[in-house]
Structures are given as structure tokens and as C-alpha cells.
Coordinates of C-alpha atoms in Angstrom, one line a residue:
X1 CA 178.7 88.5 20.9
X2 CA 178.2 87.0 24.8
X3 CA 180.3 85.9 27.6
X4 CA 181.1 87.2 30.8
X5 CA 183.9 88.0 33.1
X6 CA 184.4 85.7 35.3
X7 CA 187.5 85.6 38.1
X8 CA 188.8 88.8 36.1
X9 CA 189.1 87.1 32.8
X10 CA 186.7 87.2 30.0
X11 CA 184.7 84.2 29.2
X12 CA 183.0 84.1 25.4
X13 CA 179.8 82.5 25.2
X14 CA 176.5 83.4 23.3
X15 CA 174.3 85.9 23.7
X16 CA 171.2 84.9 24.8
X17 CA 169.1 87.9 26.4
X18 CA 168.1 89.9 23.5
X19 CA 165.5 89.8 21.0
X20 CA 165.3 92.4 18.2
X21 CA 162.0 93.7 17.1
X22 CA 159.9 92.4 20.0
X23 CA 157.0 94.2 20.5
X24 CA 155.3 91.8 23.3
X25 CA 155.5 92.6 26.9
X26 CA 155.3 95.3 29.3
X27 CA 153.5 98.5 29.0
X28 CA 154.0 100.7 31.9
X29 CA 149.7 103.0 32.3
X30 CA 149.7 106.1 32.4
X31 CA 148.4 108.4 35.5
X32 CA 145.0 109.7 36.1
X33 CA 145.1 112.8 37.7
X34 CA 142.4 113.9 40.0
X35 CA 142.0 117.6 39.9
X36 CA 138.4 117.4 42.2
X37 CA 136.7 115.6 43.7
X38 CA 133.1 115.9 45.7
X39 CA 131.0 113.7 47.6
X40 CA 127.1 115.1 47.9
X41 CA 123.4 114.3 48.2
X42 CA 120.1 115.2 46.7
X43 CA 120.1 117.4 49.3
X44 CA 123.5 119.4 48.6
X45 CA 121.7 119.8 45.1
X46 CA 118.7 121.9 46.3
X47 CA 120.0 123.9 49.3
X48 CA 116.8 126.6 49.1
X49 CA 114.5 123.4 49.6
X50 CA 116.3 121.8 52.3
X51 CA 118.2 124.1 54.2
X52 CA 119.4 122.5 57.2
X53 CA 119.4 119.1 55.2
X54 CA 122.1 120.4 53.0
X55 CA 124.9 121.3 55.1
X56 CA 125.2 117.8 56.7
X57 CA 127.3 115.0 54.8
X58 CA 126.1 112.3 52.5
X59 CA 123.4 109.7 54.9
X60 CA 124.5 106.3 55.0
X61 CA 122.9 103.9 52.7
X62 CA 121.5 106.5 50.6
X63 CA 121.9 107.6 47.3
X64 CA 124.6 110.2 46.5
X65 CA 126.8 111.6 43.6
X66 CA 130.3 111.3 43.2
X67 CA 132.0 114.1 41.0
X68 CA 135.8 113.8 39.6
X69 CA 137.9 116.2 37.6
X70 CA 140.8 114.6 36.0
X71 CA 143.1 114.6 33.0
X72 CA 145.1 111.9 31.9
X73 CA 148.5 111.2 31.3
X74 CA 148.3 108.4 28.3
X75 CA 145.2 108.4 25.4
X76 CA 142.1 106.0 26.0
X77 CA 141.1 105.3 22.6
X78 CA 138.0 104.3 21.3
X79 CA 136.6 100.7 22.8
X80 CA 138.8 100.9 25.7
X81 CA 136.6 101.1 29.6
X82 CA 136.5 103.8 31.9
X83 CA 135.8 101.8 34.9
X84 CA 135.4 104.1 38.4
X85 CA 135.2 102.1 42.0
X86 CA 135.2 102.5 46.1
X87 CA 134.1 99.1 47.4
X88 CA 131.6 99.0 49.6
X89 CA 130.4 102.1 47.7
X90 CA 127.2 100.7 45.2
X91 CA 127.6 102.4 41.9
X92 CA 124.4 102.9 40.0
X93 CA 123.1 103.0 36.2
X94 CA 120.6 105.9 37.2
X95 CA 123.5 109.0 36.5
X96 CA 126.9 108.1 34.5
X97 CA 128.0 111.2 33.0
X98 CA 131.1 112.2 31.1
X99 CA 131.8 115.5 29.5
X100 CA 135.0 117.3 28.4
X101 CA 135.6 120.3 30.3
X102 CA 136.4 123.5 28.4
X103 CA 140.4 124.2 27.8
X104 CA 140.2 127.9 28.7
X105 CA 139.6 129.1 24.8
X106 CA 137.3 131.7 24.5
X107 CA 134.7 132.5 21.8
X108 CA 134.4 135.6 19.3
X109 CA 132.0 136.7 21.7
X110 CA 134.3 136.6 25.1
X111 CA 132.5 133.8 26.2
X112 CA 134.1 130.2 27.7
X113 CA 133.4 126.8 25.2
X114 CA 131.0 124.9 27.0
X115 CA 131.3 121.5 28.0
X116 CA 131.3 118.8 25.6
X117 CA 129.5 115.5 26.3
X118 CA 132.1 112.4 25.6
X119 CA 129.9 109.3 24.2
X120 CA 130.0 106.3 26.2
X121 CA 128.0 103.2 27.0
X122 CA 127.6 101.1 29.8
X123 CA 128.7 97.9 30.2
X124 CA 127.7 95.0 32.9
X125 CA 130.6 94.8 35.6
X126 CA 130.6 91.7 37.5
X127 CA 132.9 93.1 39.9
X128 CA 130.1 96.3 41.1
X129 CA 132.2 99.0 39.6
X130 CA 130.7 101.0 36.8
X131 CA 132.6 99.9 33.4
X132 CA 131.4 102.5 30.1
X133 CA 133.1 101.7 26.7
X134 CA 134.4 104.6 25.2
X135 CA 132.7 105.8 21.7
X136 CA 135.3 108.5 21.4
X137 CA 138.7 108.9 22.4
X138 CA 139.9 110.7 25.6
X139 CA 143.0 112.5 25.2
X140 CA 145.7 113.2 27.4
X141 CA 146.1 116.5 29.2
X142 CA 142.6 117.4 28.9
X143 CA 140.2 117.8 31.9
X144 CA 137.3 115.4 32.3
X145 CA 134.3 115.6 34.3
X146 CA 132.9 112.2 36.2
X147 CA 129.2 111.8 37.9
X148 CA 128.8 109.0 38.7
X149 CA 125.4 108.0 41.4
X150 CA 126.2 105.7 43.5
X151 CA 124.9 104.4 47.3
X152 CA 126.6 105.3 50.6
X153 CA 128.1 102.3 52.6
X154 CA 125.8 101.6 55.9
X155 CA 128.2 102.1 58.7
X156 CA 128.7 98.4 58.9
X157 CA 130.1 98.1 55.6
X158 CA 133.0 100.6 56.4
X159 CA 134.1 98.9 59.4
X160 CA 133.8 95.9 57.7
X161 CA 136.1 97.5 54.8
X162 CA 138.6 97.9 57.7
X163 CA 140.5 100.1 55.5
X164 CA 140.3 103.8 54.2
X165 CA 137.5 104.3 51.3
X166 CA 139.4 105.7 47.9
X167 CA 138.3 105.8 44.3
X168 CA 139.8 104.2 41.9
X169 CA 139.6 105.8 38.4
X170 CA 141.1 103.7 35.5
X171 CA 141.1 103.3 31.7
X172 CA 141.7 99.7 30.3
X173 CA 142.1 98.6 26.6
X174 CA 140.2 95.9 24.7
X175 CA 142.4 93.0 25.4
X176 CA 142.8 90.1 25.7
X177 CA 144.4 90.0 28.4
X178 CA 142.7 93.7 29.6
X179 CA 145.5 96.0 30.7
X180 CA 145.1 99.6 32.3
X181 CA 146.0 102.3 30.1
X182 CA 145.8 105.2 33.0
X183 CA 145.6 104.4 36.4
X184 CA 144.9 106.4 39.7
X185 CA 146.2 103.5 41.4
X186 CA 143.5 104.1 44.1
X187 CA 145.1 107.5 45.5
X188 CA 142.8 109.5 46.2
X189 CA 141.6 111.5 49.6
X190 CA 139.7 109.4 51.5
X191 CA 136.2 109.8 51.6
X192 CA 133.9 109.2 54.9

């Protein structure tokens, strides 16, 4: 039954806003949580080598690597993308890594579970983020560990930007149409 009250009396009419069984429309993604994050060069890598090198930041226009810890608040399954992106940073193909970070469970011996390598492959991006398909699900709650390599902005490029430079770390089904699943929503710190 419909209507509505109108002038303090009630009107009948037919109900018109309500559709059982629909299984169409919105899905509200989940969160991706970013535990850690870090910005470094080859020269952060090899400290003994370059000494003085190493304690500077990343150099402008020059390769660097990207590191994020996250967990996720929604599963990716298998097939959906993990897509990670800070325009006018230039991802790379040469390092794309994603590994499963041990839950705290410790062997018979007293020693942690190592980290588990999640199966992936890359996919073309027209939009210069770096898009793998997922070979195996990622679940939520669980910590995941991101390197990506990727080329500092010349200082042009971030004034250009005109904005602060944030990652965005999102999963996104099959489609069609293709939908996020989890979504940082672009929060996090800013990075130089």
C-alpha cells in the first residue's frame, strides 16, 4: 500500500518506490588502509656505498621506489586490478612487487612465517598508473606489501601539479562498468 499525508489527512495511492529482490545498483568500496609508507632511492638501498648520497631525499627525475603497507577492508578476488598512482609520478614495469606480510604466527621452531609472494600480472594502463590483475585473492584484514619503481616528478611537473602529491591505492573488479572494490580515496601523506 502507498499514499501520503497530505494537509494532515491521508491520501491512498500506489506504491511506487520499491522493488523486491533487486540486486542492481550501488556498492559502497571498501577502505585501503595504509600502515607505511616510504619514498627512497638506489642510493637509500646501499648506504655503505654511498654514504653521503644516502641521507638526502629521492633526486628529481630519477628513478626511485615507492613502498606501501596496507590491509584492506573488502576482499579483491581473483581477476580484479590493483592499480597504485601519484600523477606526475612515472610508474615503471622494471620493480612491481606484492607479497603478503606475515600475521604474527610463529613456527615450531620460534621463528616468524616469511613473506608470501601474491601472484599478479601486469596490465597496459592508458592512464600511467601501474594496473596488475590479481591471480589470487587478497583478503581483508591482512597486511600487504607494495614496491612499486617509479620516476621522480622534475620540479616543473610539481608546480605544474599545483596540488599536493598523494597515492592512490585501489582495487577494482572485472566489470563492465569497472567499479573499486577498496579505495584509499587518495589520502595519503603527501610526498615531496
Amino acid at each position: 500500500k502507498g499514499g501520503l499525508k497530505q494537509g494532515g489527512v491521508w491520501v491512498p495511492g500506489k506504491k511506487q518506490d520499491e522493488k523486491l529482490g533487486y540486486t542492481g545498483g550501488f556498492r559502497l568500496p571498501g577502505r585501503v588502509e595504509v600502515r607505511y609508507d616510504r619514498l627512497e632511492n638506489l642510493y637509500h638501498q646501499d648506504p655503505t656505498t654511498y654514504p653521503v648520497q644516502s641521507i638526502w631525499t629521492h633526486r628529481m627525475g630519477r628513478p626511485a621506489y615507492v613502498e606501501f603497507h596496507f590491509s584492506l577492508t573488502r576482499p579483491a578476488e581473483v581477476g580484479h586490478f590493483l592499480t597504485v598512482s601519484a600523477p606526475p609520478y612515472e610508474q615503471t614495469t622494471r620493480l612491481f612487487r606484492i607479497m603478503e606480510s606475515p600475521q604474527g604466527a610463529a613456527g615450531s621452531s620460534g621463528e616468524s612465517t616469511a613473506k608470501r609472494v601474491i601472484l599478479n600480472e601486469l596490465v597496459p594502463s592508458a592512464t600511467g598508473d601501474v594496473k596488475t590483475r590479481l591471480l589470487e585473492p587478497l583478503l581483508p584484514y591482512r597486511v600487504y606489501e607494495i614496491v612499486v619503481s617509479v620516476i621522480a616528478p622534475q620540479a616543473a611537473a610539481v608546480r605544474d601539479h599545483g596540488v599536493p602529491i598523494r597515492w592512490t591505492i585501489a582495487t577494482i573488479d572485472e566489470g563492465p562498468p569497472q567499479l573499486p572494490v577498496n579505495t584509499n580515496d587518495g589520502a595519503s601523506r603527501e610526498f615531496p
